[in-house]
Coordinates of C-alpha atoms and ligand atoms in Angstrom, one line a residue:
M1 CA 0.0 0.0 0.0
E2 CA 1.2 3.5 -0.8
K3 CA 2.3 5.6 2.0
I4 CA -0.1 8.3 3.0
T5 CA 1.3 11.7 3.6
L6 CA -0.7 14.6 5.1
N7 CA 0.0 18.0 3.6
T8 CA -1.1 21.3 5.0
L9 CA -2.2 23.1 1.9
P10 CA -0.6 26.5 1.0
Q11 CA -3.0 29.5 1.4
D12 CA -3.4 30.1 -2.3
I13 CA -4.7 26.6 -2.8
V14 CA -7.0 26.9 0.2
N15 CA -8.3 30.1 -1.4
Q16 CA -8.9 28.3 -4.7
I17 CA -10.8 25.6 -3.0
A18 CA -12.9 28.1 -1.2
A19 CA -13.4 30.0 -4.4
G20 CA -15.1 26.9 -5.9
E21 CA -17.9 27.5 -3.4
V22 CA -18.0 31.3 -3.4
V23 CA -17.1 32.1 -7.0
E24 CA -19.0 29.8 -9.2
R25 CA -19.1 32.1 -12.2
P26 CA -18.9 35.7 -13.2
A27 CA -22.3 36.4 -11.6
S28 CA -21.0 35.4 -8.2
V29 CA -18.2 38.0 -8.5
V30 CA -20.8 40.6 -9.4
K31 CA -22.8 39.7 -6.4
E32 CA -19.9 39.9 -4.0
L33 CA -18.8 43.3 -5.4
V34 CA -22.2 44.8 -5.4
D35 CA -22.7 43.6 -1.8
N36 CA -19.5 45.4 -0.8
S37 CA -20.6 48.6 -2.5
I38 CA -23.9 48.4 -0.7
D39 CA -22.2 47.7 2.6
A40 CA -20.2 50.9 2.0
N41 CA -23.4 52.9 1.8
S42 CA -23.1 53.7 -1.9
T43 CA -25.9 55.6 -3.6
K44 CA -24.5 55.1 -7.1
I45 CA -23.2 51.8 -8.4
Q46 CA -22.0 51.1 -11.9
I47 CA -21.4 47.5 -13.2
K48 CA -19.3 47.1 -16.3
I49 CA -19.4 43.7 -18.0
E50 CA -17.3 42.5 -20.9
N51 CA -17.8 39.3 -22.7
G52 CA -20.4 38.0 -20.1
G53 CA -18.0 39.0 -17.3
I54 CA -15.4 36.5 -18.5
D55 CA -13.1 39.2 -19.7
L56 CA -14.0 42.0 -17.3
I57 CA -16.3 42.7 -14.4
E58 CA -15.9 46.2 -12.9
V59 CA -18.0 47.5 -10.1
S60 CA -17.5 51.1 -9.1
D61 CA -19.3 53.0 -6.3
N62 CA -19.5 56.2 -4.4
G63 CA -19.4 54.6 -1.0
V64 CA -17.2 55.4 2.0
G65 CA -14.2 53.9 0.4
I66 CA -11.2 52.1 2.1
P67 CA -8.6 53.8 4.1
Q68 CA -5.2 53.9 2.4
E69 CA -3.5 51.9 5.2
S70 CA -6.0 49.1 4.9
L71 CA -5.7 48.6 1.2
D72 CA -3.1 45.9 1.4
R73 CA -5.3 43.9 3.7
V74 CA -8.6 43.7 1.9
F75 CA -7.5 40.9 -0.3
M76 CA -6.2 38.8 2.6
P77 CA -8.3 35.8 3.6
H78 CA -10.7 36.3 6.5
T79 CA -10.2 40.0 6.5
T80 CA -13.3 42.0 7.1
S81 CA -14.3 45.3 8.6
K82 CA -17.7 44.0 9.4
I83 CA -17.4 41.6 12.3
S84 CA -14.8 40.9 14.9
S85 CA -16.4 38.3 17.1
L86 CA -18.8 35.4 16.9
E87 CA -21.4 37.4 18.7
D88 CA -21.4 39.9 15.9
L89 CA -23.0 37.4 13.7
N90 CA -26.1 37.6 15.8
T91 CA -26.6 41.3 15.1
L92 CA -25.3 41.3 11.6
L93 CA -27.1 43.5 9.1
T94 CA -24.4 43.9 6.4
M95 CA -24.3 41.7 3.3
G96 CA -20.7 40.5 3.7
F97 CA -19.1 39.3 6.9
R98 CA -16.8 36.4 6.1
G99 CA -14.0 38.5 4.7
E100 CA -13.5 35.9 2.0
A101 CA -15.0 37.4 -1.2
L102 CA -12.1 39.6 -2.3
S103 CA -9.5 37.0 -1.2
T104 CA -11.2 34.3 -3.2
I105 CA -11.9 36.4 -6.2
Q106 CA -8.2 37.4 -6.3
S107 CA -7.2 33.8 -6.3
V108 CA -9.2 33.0 -9.5
A109 CA -8.7 36.2 -11.5
N110 CA -6.6 39.3 -11.9
V111 CA -7.8 42.1 -9.7
N112 CA -7.2 45.7 -9.3
L113 CA -8.8 48.0 -6.7
I114 CA -8.8 51.8 -6.5
S115 CA -10.4 53.5 -3.5
K116 CA -10.6 56.8 -1.9
Y117 CA -11.7 56.9 1.7
I118 CA -14.2 59.5 2.6
D119 CA -11.9 61.1 5.2
S120 CA -8.8 61.0 3.1
D121 CA -7.4 63.4 0.4
V122 CA -5.9 60.9 -1.9
A123 CA -6.9 57.6 -3.4
G124 CA -4.9 54.5 -3.5
E125 CA -4.6 51.7 -6.1
I126 CA -3.7 48.2 -5.4
V127 CA -2.7 45.7 -8.1
F128 CA -2.9 42.3 -6.7
K129 CA -1.0 39.3 -8.2
S130 CA -0.9 37.1 -5.1
I131 CA -0.8 37.4 -1.4
N132 CA 2.9 37.9 -1.6
D133 CA 3.0 39.9 -4.8
F134 CA 1.1 43.1 -4.9
S135 CA 1.8 46.8 -5.3
I136 CA 0.1 49.9 -3.9
K137 CA 0.4 53.4 -5.4
K138 CA -1.4 56.7 -5.2
A139 CA -4.2 57.3 -7.6
A140 CA -6.8 59.9 -8.5
R141 CA -10.5 59.1 -7.8
E142 CA -13.6 60.5 -6.2
T143 CA -14.7 59.1 -2.8
G144 CA -15.6 55.5 -3.4
T145 CA -14.2 52.3 -4.7
V146 CA -13.8 50.6 -8.0
V147 CA -12.8 46.9 -8.3
S148 CA -11.9 45.4 -11.6
V149 CA -11.8 41.6 -12.1
K150 CA -10.2 40.4 -15.3
N151 CA -9.8 37.0 -16.9
I152 CA -11.8 35.0 -14.4
F153 CA -10.6 31.4 -14.0
G154 CA -7.7 32.2 -16.4
N155 CA -5.5 30.3 -14.1
I156 CA -7.9 27.4 -13.6
P157 CA -8.8 26.0 -17.1
A158 CA -10.8 23.2 -15.6
R159 CA -13.2 25.7 -14.2
K160 CA -13.2 28.1 -17.1
K161 CA -14.3 25.2 -19.3
F162 CA -17.6 25.0 -17.3
L163 CA -18.5 28.6 -18.1
K164 CA -21.4 29.0 -20.5
T165 CA -21.5 31.4 -23.5
A166 CA -21.0 35.1 -22.8
Q167 CA -24.7 35.7 -23.3
T168 CA -25.7 33.1 -20.8
E169 CA -23.2 34.3 -18.2
Y170 CA -24.5 37.8 -18.8
K171 CA -28.1 36.6 -18.2
K172 CA -26.9 35.1 -14.9
I173 CA -25.4 38.4 -14.0
L174 CA -28.7 40.1 -14.6
D175 CA -30.4 37.4 -12.5
V176 CA -28.1 38.4 -9.7
L177 CA -28.6 42.1 -10.2
Y178 CA -32.4 42.3 -10.5
P179 CA -33.1 41.7 -6.8
Y180 CA -30.8 44.6 -5.9
F181 CA -32.4 46.9 -8.4
L182 CA -35.8 46.0 -6.9
I183 CA -35.1 46.8 -3.3
Y184 CA -32.7 49.7 -3.6
P185 CA -34.7 52.4 -5.3
N186 CA -32.4 54.8 -3.4
I187 CA -29.4 53.6 -5.5
H188 CA -28.7 54.8 -9.0
F189 CA -27.6 51.6 -10.9
T190 CA -26.0 51.5 -14.3
V191 CA -25.0 48.5 -16.3
V192 CA -22.5 48.9 -19.1
K193 CA -22.3 45.8 -21.3
D194 CA -19.5 45.6 -23.8
S195 CA -19.1 49.4 -23.7
K196 CA -22.8 50.2 -24.1
T197 CA -25.0 51.5 -21.2
V198 CA -27.9 49.0 -21.2
I199 CA -29.4 49.8 -17.9
D200 CA -29.7 53.1 -16.2
L201 CA -31.9 53.2 -13.2
K202 CA -31.9 56.6 -11.6
E203 CA -32.5 56.7 -7.9
I204 CA -36.2 57.3 -7.0
K205 CA -36.4 60.6 -5.0
D206 CA -37.1 60.2 -1.3
S207 CA -37.0 56.5 -1.5
K208 CA -35.4 54.3 1.1
E209 CA -33.3 51.1 0.8
N210 CA -35.0 47.9 1.5
T211 CA -38.4 49.0 0.1
V212 CA -40.1 48.3 -3.1
V213 CA -41.4 51.2 -5.1
K214 CA -43.7 50.4 -8.0
E215 CA -42.0 52.9 -10.2
R216 CA -38.7 51.1 -9.9
V217 CA -40.2 47.7 -10.1
D218 CA -42.1 48.7 -13.3
E219 CA -38.8 50.1 -14.8
I220 CA -37.1 46.7 -14.2
L221 CA -39.8 44.1 -14.8
K222 CA -41.7 46.0 -17.5
E223 CA -44.7 43.8 -16.9
D224 CA -48.3 44.7 -17.1
F225 CA -49.1 43.1 -13.8
V226 CA -46.9 45.5 -11.8
K227 CA -49.4 48.3 -11.7
R228 CA -52.0 46.0 -10.3
M229 CA -49.8 44.6 -7.5
L230 CA -51.0 45.0 -4.0
K231 CA -49.1 46.2 -1.1
V232 CA -48.4 43.9 1.8
F233 CA -47.6 44.8 5.4
Y234 CA -47.2 42.9 8.6
D235 CA -45.4 43.7 11.8
G236 CA -45.4 41.4 14.8
S237 CA -43.4 38.9 16.9
G238 CA -40.0 40.0 15.7
V239 CA -41.0 39.8 12.0
K240 CA -41.8 42.6 9.7
I241 CA -43.1 42.0 6.2
S242 CA -43.6 44.4 3.4
G243 CA -43.6 44.4 -0.4
L244 CA -45.9 43.7 -3.3
I245 CA -47.9 40.7 -4.3
G246 CA -49.7 40.0 -7.6
H247 CA -53.3 40.7 -8.1
P248 CA -55.3 37.4 -8.0
S249 CA -56.3 37.9 -11.6
D250 CA -52.6 37.8 -12.6
H251 CA -52.1 34.2 -11.6
Q252 CA -50.2 32.1 -14.1
K253 CA -48.9 28.5 -14.5
R254 CA -45.4 29.6 -13.7
S255 CA -44.0 32.8 -12.5
N256 CA -40.5 34.1 -13.0
H257 CA -41.2 37.0 -10.8
Q258 CA -41.0 35.7 -7.3
Y259 CA -38.5 37.5 -5.1
I260 CA -37.8 36.9 -1.4
F261 CA -35.6 39.1 0.7
V262 CA -34.7 38.4 4.2
N263 CA -33.0 41.4 5.9
R264 CA -32.2 42.7 2.4
R265 CA -30.6 39.4 1.3
P266 CA -32.2 37.9 -1.8
I267 CA -32.8 34.3 -0.9
W268 CA -34.9 31.3 -2.0
D269 CA -37.0 29.4 0.5
S270 CA -39.7 27.1 -0.8
G271 CA -41.5 27.3 2.6
I272 CA -42.0 31.0 2.0
V273 CA -43.3 30.4 -1.4
R274 CA -45.8 27.9 -0.1
A275 CA -46.8 30.3 2.6
V276 CA -47.5 33.0 0.0
L277 CA -49.6 30.6 -2.0
S278 CA -51.6 29.5 1.0
G279 CA -52.4 33.1 1.5
Y280 CA -54.0 33.1 -2.0
E281 CA -55.7 29.8 -1.6
R282 CA -59.3 31.1 -2.1
Y283 CA -58.3 33.6 -4.7
I284 CA -56.5 31.6 -7.4
P285 CA -56.9 28.2 -8.8
H286 CA -55.0 25.4 -7.1
G287 CA -51.5 24.9 -8.6
E288 CA -51.3 28.4 -10.2
R289 CA -48.6 30.9 -9.2
V290 CA -48.4 34.6 -8.7
P291 CA -45.7 37.2 -8.9
F292 CA -44.5 38.7 -5.6
L293 CA -41.7 40.7 -4.0
L294 CA -41.6 40.0 -0.3
L295 CA -39.3 41.8 2.1
I296 CA -39.0 40.0 5.4
D297 CA -37.2 41.7 8.1
I298 CA -36.4 39.6 11.1
R299 CA -34.3 40.1 14.1
P300 CA -30.8 38.9 13.0
D301 CA -30.6 36.6 16.0
L302 CA -33.6 34.7 14.7
I303 CA -31.9 33.6 11.5
D304 CA -28.7 32.0 10.5
V305 CA -27.3 33.6 7.3
N306 CA -24.2 31.5 7.4
V307 CA -25.5 28.3 5.9
H308 CA -24.8 28.7 2.2
P309 CA -21.5 29.4 0.5
R310 CA -23.0 32.1 -1.7
K311 CA -25.5 33.1 1.0
E312 CA -28.5 32.2 -1.2
E313 CA -30.3 30.5 1.6
I314 CA -30.8 31.2 5.2
R315 CA -32.1 29.3 8.1
F316 CA -34.9 30.5 10.2
L317 CA -34.6 29.5 13.8
N318 CA -38.4 29.3 13.8
P319 CA -39.5 28.8 10.2
F320 CA -43.1 28.5 11.2
R321 CA -43.2 32.0 12.7
A322 CA -41.9 33.4 9.4
Y323 CA -44.2 31.3 7.3
S324 CA -47.3 32.1 9.2
A325 CA -46.4 35.8 9.2
V326 CA -46.1 35.7 5.4
E327 CA -49.4 33.9 5.0
E328 CA -51.2 36.3 7.2
A329 CA -49.6 39.3 5.5
V330 CA -50.8 38.0 2.1
K331 CA -54.3 37.2 3.3
K332 CA -54.7 40.6 4.9
A333 CA -53.6 42.4 1.8
L334 CA -55.9 40.4 -0.4
S335 CA -59.0 40.7 1.8
T336 CA -58.6 44.4 2.6
T337 CA -57.9 45.4 -1.0
M338 CA -60.5 43.3 -2.6
S339 CA -63.3 44.1 -0.2
Y340 CA -62.4 47.8 -0.1
K341 CA -62.4 48.0 -3.9
L342 CA -65.7 46.2 -4.2
E343 CA -67.4 48.4 -1.6
S344 CA -66.0 51.6 -3.0
E345 CA -67.3 50.6 -6.4
Y346 CA -70.9 50.6 -5.1
K347 CA -72.6 53.9 -5.8
P348 CA -76.2 54.0 -4.9
S349 CA -78.2 55.4 -7.8
T350 CA -80.4 58.3 -6.9
T351 CA -82.8 57.9 -9.8
Q352 CA -83.4 54.2 -9.4
T353 CA -85.7 52.7 -6.8
P354 CA -84.4 49.7 -5.0
S355 CA -85.2 46.7 -7.2
L356 CA -86.0 43.2 -6.3
V357 CA -82.5 42.1 -6.5
N358 CA -81.1 44.9 -4.4
T359 CA -83.3 44.3 -1.5
D360 CA -83.1 41.4 0.9
F361 CA -86.0 39.7 2.5
Q362 CA -86.4 42.2 5.2
G363 CA -86.5 44.9 2.6
K364 CA -83.2 46.4 3.8
R365 CA -80.7 47.6 1.3
Y366 CA -77.4 46.0 1.2
K367 CA -74.3 46.8 -0.7
S368 CA -74.2 45.2 -4.0
K369 CA -71.2 44.0 -5.9
D370 CA -70.7 44.2 -9.5
I371 CA -69.6 41.0 -11.1
S372 CA -68.6 42.0 -14.5
F373 CA -66.4 39.9 -16.7
K374 CA -64.6 41.6 -19.5
Q375 CA -63.7 38.7 -21.6
T376 CA -66.4 36.3 -22.5
Q377 CA -64.9 34.0 -25.1
S378 CA -63.5 31.6 -22.6
G379 CA -64.7 30.3 -19.4
S380 CA -61.3 29.9 -17.8
V381 CA -60.7 31.1 -14.3
R382 CA -58.2 33.6 -15.6
D383 CA -60.6 35.2 -17.9
S384 CA -63.4 35.3 -15.4
L385 CA -61.1 36.9 -12.9
L386 CA -60.3 39.7 -15.4
F387 CA -63.2 41.5 -14.0
S388 CA -61.2 42.2 -10.8
K389 CA -58.6 44.0 -12.9
E390 CA -61.4 46.3 -14.0
V391 CA -62.4 46.7 -10.4
L392 CA -59.0 47.8 -9.4
D393 CA -58.4 49.9 -12.4
D394 CA -60.1 53.1 -11.5
T395 CA -60.1 54.6 -15.0
S396 CA -61.9 51.7 -16.4
Y397 CA -64.4 52.0 -13.6
I398 CA -65.2 55.5 -14.6
K399 CA -65.4 54.5 -18.2
N400 CA -68.0 51.8 -17.3
D401 CA -69.8 54.0 -14.9
S402 CA -72.8 54.5 -17.2
Q403 CA -73.5 50.8 -17.3
Q404 CA -72.4 50.1 -13.7
D405 CA -74.0 47.7 -11.2
D406 CA -76.2 45.2 -12.9
V407 CA -77.6 44.4 -9.5
N408 CA -79.2 47.9 -9.5
T409 CA -81.1 46.6 -12.4
S410 CA -83.8 44.0 -11.9
F411 CA -83.7 40.9 -13.9
R412 CA -86.3 39.9 -16.4
N413 CA -85.7 36.2 -16.4
I414 CA -84.1 33.6 -14.2
F415 CA -84.0 29.9 -15.1
Q416 CA -82.0 26.8 -15.0
I417 CA -80.3 24.9 -17.8
F418 CA -79.0 21.4 -17.8
N419 CA -79.7 21.2 -14.0
K420 CA -76.4 22.8 -13.7
Y421 CA -76.4 26.5 -14.5
I422 CA -78.6 29.4 -13.6
V423 CA -79.1 31.8 -16.4
I424 CA -80.2 35.4 -15.4
E425 CA -81.2 38.0 -17.9
F426 CA -80.9 41.6 -16.6
E427 CA -82.7 44.7 -17.9
N428 CA -79.4 46.4 -18.7
E429 CA -78.6 44.0 -21.5
T430 CA -76.5 41.7 -19.5
L431 CA -76.7 38.0 -19.0
W432 CA -75.2 35.9 -16.2
I433 CA -74.5 32.2 -16.3
V434 CA -74.0 31.0 -12.8
D435 CA -72.5 27.7 -11.9
Q436 CA -75.0 26.6 -9.3
H437 CA -72.6 24.4 -7.3
A438 CA -69.7 26.8 -7.4
A439 CA -72.0 29.7 -6.3
A440 CA -73.6 27.7 -3.5
E441 CA -70.2 26.5 -2.3
R442 CA -69.0 30.1 -2.1
I443 CA -72.1 31.1 -0.2
T444 CA -71.8 28.3 2.3
F445 CA -68.1 28.9 2.7
E446 CA -68.5 32.5 3.6
K447 CA -71.3 31.6 5.9
L448 CA -69.2 29.1 7.7
K449 CA -66.5 31.7 8.1
D450 CA -69.0 33.7 10.0
S451 CA -69.8 31.3 12.8
K452 CA -72.6 33.5 14.3
A453 CA -74.6 33.3 11.1
I454 CA -74.2 29.5 11.0
K455 CA -75.1 29.0 14.7
S456 CA -78.4 30.8 14.3
E457 CA -79.4 28.3 11.6
Q458 CA -78.3 25.2 13.4
Q459 CA -80.8 22.4 13.4
N460 CA -81.1 19.4 15.7
L461 CA -81.5 16.1 14.0
L462 CA -84.7 14.3 14.9
V463 CA -82.8 11.0 14.6
P464 CA -79.1 11.4 15.5
I465 CA -76.8 9.9 12.9
S466 CA -74.2 7.4 13.9
I467 CA -71.1 7.0 11.8
K468 CA -68.3 4.6 12.4
F469 CA -64.7 5.8 12.5
S470 CA -61.3 4.2 13.2
E471 CA -59.6 4.8 16.5
K472 CA -57.2 7.3 15.1
E473 CA -60.0 9.2 13.4
I474 CA -62.0 9.2 16.6
V475 CA -59.1 10.8 18.5
V476 CA -58.9 13.5 15.9
L477 CA -62.7 14.0 15.9
D478 CA -62.5 14.3 19.6
E479 CA -59.8 17.0 19.4
L480 CA -61.8 18.8 16.7
K481 CA -65.1 18.8 18.6
G482 CA -64.9 22.4 19.7
F483 CA -63.9 23.5 16.2
F484 CA -66.9 21.7 14.6
N485 CA -69.2 22.9 17.3
D486 CA -68.4 26.5 16.4
L487 CA -69.4 25.7 12.9
G488 CA -72.7 24.3 14.0
F489 CA -71.9 20.6 14.0
E490 CA -72.5 18.9 17.3
Y491 CA -71.5 15.3 17.9
L492 CA -70.8 12.9 20.7
I493 CA -67.8 10.7 20.7
Q494 CA -68.6 7.0 21.0
K495 CA -66.7 3.9 21.3
E496 CA -66.6 3.1 17.6
G497 CA -67.5 6.4 16.0
I498 CA -69.5 9.5 16.5
E499 CA -73.1 10.4 16.8
I500 CA -74.2 13.6 15.1
L501 CA -76.8 15.6 17.0
S502 CA -77.2 18.8 15.1
T503 CA -75.8 20.5 12.0
P504 CA -76.3 23.8 10.1
V505 CA -79.5 23.6 8.1
E506 CA -77.7 23.2 4.8
F507 CA -76.2 20.0 5.9
V508 CA -79.2 18.1 6.9
G509 CA -79.0 15.0 4.7
A510 CA -75.3 15.5 3.8
D511 CA -73.1 12.5 3.4
F512 CA -71.1 13.0 6.6
R513 CA -68.9 9.9 6.2
K514 CA -67.6 11.4 2.9
L515 CA -67.4 14.9 4.4
F516 CA -65.1 13.8 7.2
D517 CA -63.1 11.5 5.0
E518 CA -62.4 14.4 2.7
I519 CA -61.3 16.5 5.7
F520 CA -59.0 13.7 6.8
E521 CA -57.5 13.6 3.3
L522 CA -56.4 17.2 3.7
S523 CA -53.4 16.0 5.6
E524 CA -51.0 13.3 5.0
D525 CA -51.1 12.3 8.6
I526 CA -54.5 12.9 10.2
S527 CA -53.0 13.5 13.6
Y528 CA -51.5 16.6 12.0
I529 CA -54.9 18.2 11.5
S530 CA -55.8 19.3 15.0
K531 CA -52.2 20.6 15.5
N532 CA -52.5 22.8 12.4
I533 CA -56.1 23.7 12.7
D534 CA -55.5 27.4 12.1
R535 CA -53.6 26.7 9.0
L536 CA -56.1 24.1 7.7
R537 CA -59.2 26.1 8.7
E538 CA -60.0 27.4 5.3
D539 CA -59.4 24.1 3.6
I540 CA -61.7 22.4 6.0
L541 CA -64.4 25.1 5.5
A542 CA -64.0 24.7 1.7
T543 CA -64.4 20.9 2.0
I544 CA -67.4 21.2 4.3
S545 CA -69.0 23.8 2.0
C546 CA -68.8 21.4 -0.9
H547 CA -71.0 19.0 1.0
G548 CA -73.7 21.3 2.2
S549 CA -74.2 23.0 -1.1
V550 CA -76.6 22.7 -4.0
R551 CA -75.0 20.1 -6.3
S552 CA -74.6 20.1 -10.0
G553 CA -77.4 18.0 -11.4
Q554 CA -79.9 19.2 -8.9
S555 CA -83.1 20.8 -10.2
L556 CA -83.9 24.1 -8.6
H557 CA -87.1 26.1 -8.0
R558 CA -87.2 29.7 -9.1
E559 CA -87.1 30.8 -5.4
E560 CA -84.0 28.7 -4.8
M561 CA -82.3 30.3 -7.8
I562 CA -83.2 33.8 -6.7
D563 CA -81.9 32.9 -3.2
I564 CA -78.6 31.7 -4.6
Y565 CA -78.2 34.8 -6.7
K566 CA -79.0 37.2 -3.9
K567 CA -76.7 35.4 -1.5
L568 CA -73.9 35.2 -4.0
I569 CA -73.8 39.0 -4.7
K570 CA -73.5 39.5 -1.0
C571 CA -70.4 37.4 -0.8
E572 CA -67.1 39.1 -0.1
N573 CA -65.6 37.2 -3.0
P574 CA -68.5 36.3 -5.3
Y575 CA -66.6 35.5 -8.4
S576 CA -65.2 32.1 -7.6
C577 CA -65.9 29.0 -5.5
P578 CA -63.6 28.4 -2.5
H579 CA -61.4 26.2 -4.7
G580 CA -60.8 29.0 -7.1
R581 CA -63.2 27.9 -9.9
P582 CA -65.2 30.7 -11.4
A583 CA -68.8 31.0 -10.2
V584 CA -70.2 33.5 -12.7
W585 CA -69.8 34.1 -16.4
K586 CA -71.1 37.4 -17.5
L587 CA -72.1 38.2 -21.1
R588 CA -73.2 41.5 -22.5
L589 CA -75.8 41.7 -25.2
S590 CA -73.2 43.4 -27.3
D591 CA -70.9 40.3 -26.9
I592 CA -73.7 38.1 -28.2
D593 CA -74.6 40.5 -31.0
S594 CA -71.0 40.7 -32.1
N595 CA -70.8 36.9 -32.1
F596 CA -73.6 37.0 -34.7
E597 CA -71.9 39.8 -36.5
R598 CA -74.8 42.0 -35.8
T599 CA -74.1 45.7 -35.8
Y600 CA -77.5 46.9 -34.5
Ligands
ADP1 P1 -16.6 41.1 3.7 O1 -17.6 41.8 2.8 O2 -17.2 39.8 4.1 O3 -16.2 41.9 4.8 P2 -14.8 41.1 1.4 O4 -13.7 40.2 1.1 O5 -16.0 41.2 0.5 O6 -15.3 40.7 2.9 O7 -14.3 42.6 1.7 C1 -13.2 42.8 2.6 C2 -13.3 44.2 3.2 O8 -12.9 45.1 2.1 C3 -14.6 44.6 3.6 O9 -14.9 44.2 5.0 C4 -14.5 46.1 3.5 O10 -13.9 46.7 4.7 C5 -13.6 46.3 2.3 N1 -14.3 46.6 1.1 C6 -14.5 45.8 0.0 N2 -15.2 46.4 -1.0 C7 -15.4 47.6 -0.6 C8 -16.1 48.8 -1.1 N3 -16.7 48.7 -2.4 N4 -16.2 49.9 -0.4 C9 -15.7 50.0 0.8 N5 -15.0 48.9 1.4 C10 -14.9 47.8 0.7
MG2 MG1 -18.1 41.3 0.9

């Protein structure tokens, strides 16, 4: 057997090994250099890229600069001005802290740094060949720093081989830069690509770092959905959340515009993404995505930023706290914006007398909600939700003012087709096709959410219903007794199952075995349900609603149809069922006419 010798590696090899983790490609260099410029309080940062960063990456800033006497040290391993002890990591708010970026970059490329310190009269330039071979001389420069990195991996052919084309590397650089552009509206960024200025983002006046300003976001993403984005805000238990989330009507199969920042650090955390989507659960169809930019600020001691070589991930000490804060922030933003907009849209007409549909059984007026769908060619959820764009778009609201509020107009006809849809013809030349099951589900869902309403309509069963359940299920049902009781379901726990004594009126005759089975299916392990009842609450309500509702295939009396219509327009979110399917499809006479190519 060959003799094993243990070698202590020389520092330059150690650096190169570390570089493999920190510096993966030109984009990683850009990230580290921009981080440094930001840590130096710069308000102007220019990024120059040549040949996808393979030939040159140069980042210059107007930050505080580096004192002349420290210049020789910035490229030394583990040299940082940002922390001096382990405890400092717990209060860390700077982007860098390991003091390894410049030292690893210099080990894989040719670097040159010029800096003028804010309190110094002259600038200094350091040309770095290796730890033992560098030179420093005086130079001329305004306050701030410029770092040039040339010929990346020129000394490591094996790594250079793995770089992609210049265009791909450039795209990866942009991927790295976009998040900075988004949350530093206070910084003027320019990108010069192969000698051409390709991005020039002036600072937004009076804006602060670590905020998202629509103007800046719009400038960068150039997407239509930006103007419809909703603001989020949350502050509690050591977590602060702000940012923008997509309007529900802007859901899509995939979204490339999902950004998460934790204490200004762009990171990726699938738990956060899931939490955002749970916030949208009743607003968008299952499996769809939405664009969002979330800024999470959390006490530095509640996270560990030191878990990823390129700091692209972090660890939450209590992930659940962060996730539930995110979910709550999203829900709050959605519910307040949507209901505010719907209410503000209601304008009582002075000339019209309250019509049948605008009066409930007691004859009291209630606020009606316009459900107007712009596109009628397709029944997809996306199209149906387009109406809410209209609702949010004030100009279009004014434009449509003349034909506002169908519910102010009484209907001429209401009837059922295929035992599945309710068709309503309004006097203002509008037609609604209502999916009776989706509508009824939505109504029951919102009623269940308001437990007072449900309690008042609780009904005792003449003959209690006994249903058998497994031991594990009984344990869960026992734990959930209070929860169900609040919803109007009362049952006794028995040896082999439960005995249902009373239910909300809608559920008399429901298939309870199926209902509970579907609730159990909401969780992989049913014992998880009672532990997570707050999180699962809406899922459970949606599942229950499905069972207490008018089904598809059920024939309806005229009164039942009117009742569904009237209750639906009272709903906070009348346009889709709790699973996100559309409930109403609105057609204008003009849409029908144009389909027949009629011009009169
Ligand atoms: P870290 O950012 O983890 O401290 P770096 O290797 O990235 O480590 O940088 C080393 C040090 O060089 C920093 O701590 C900082 O003092 C200084 N430095 C680097 N870039 C800049 C810059 N653009 N402006 C001012 N100081 C800088
Ligand atoms: Mg750094």
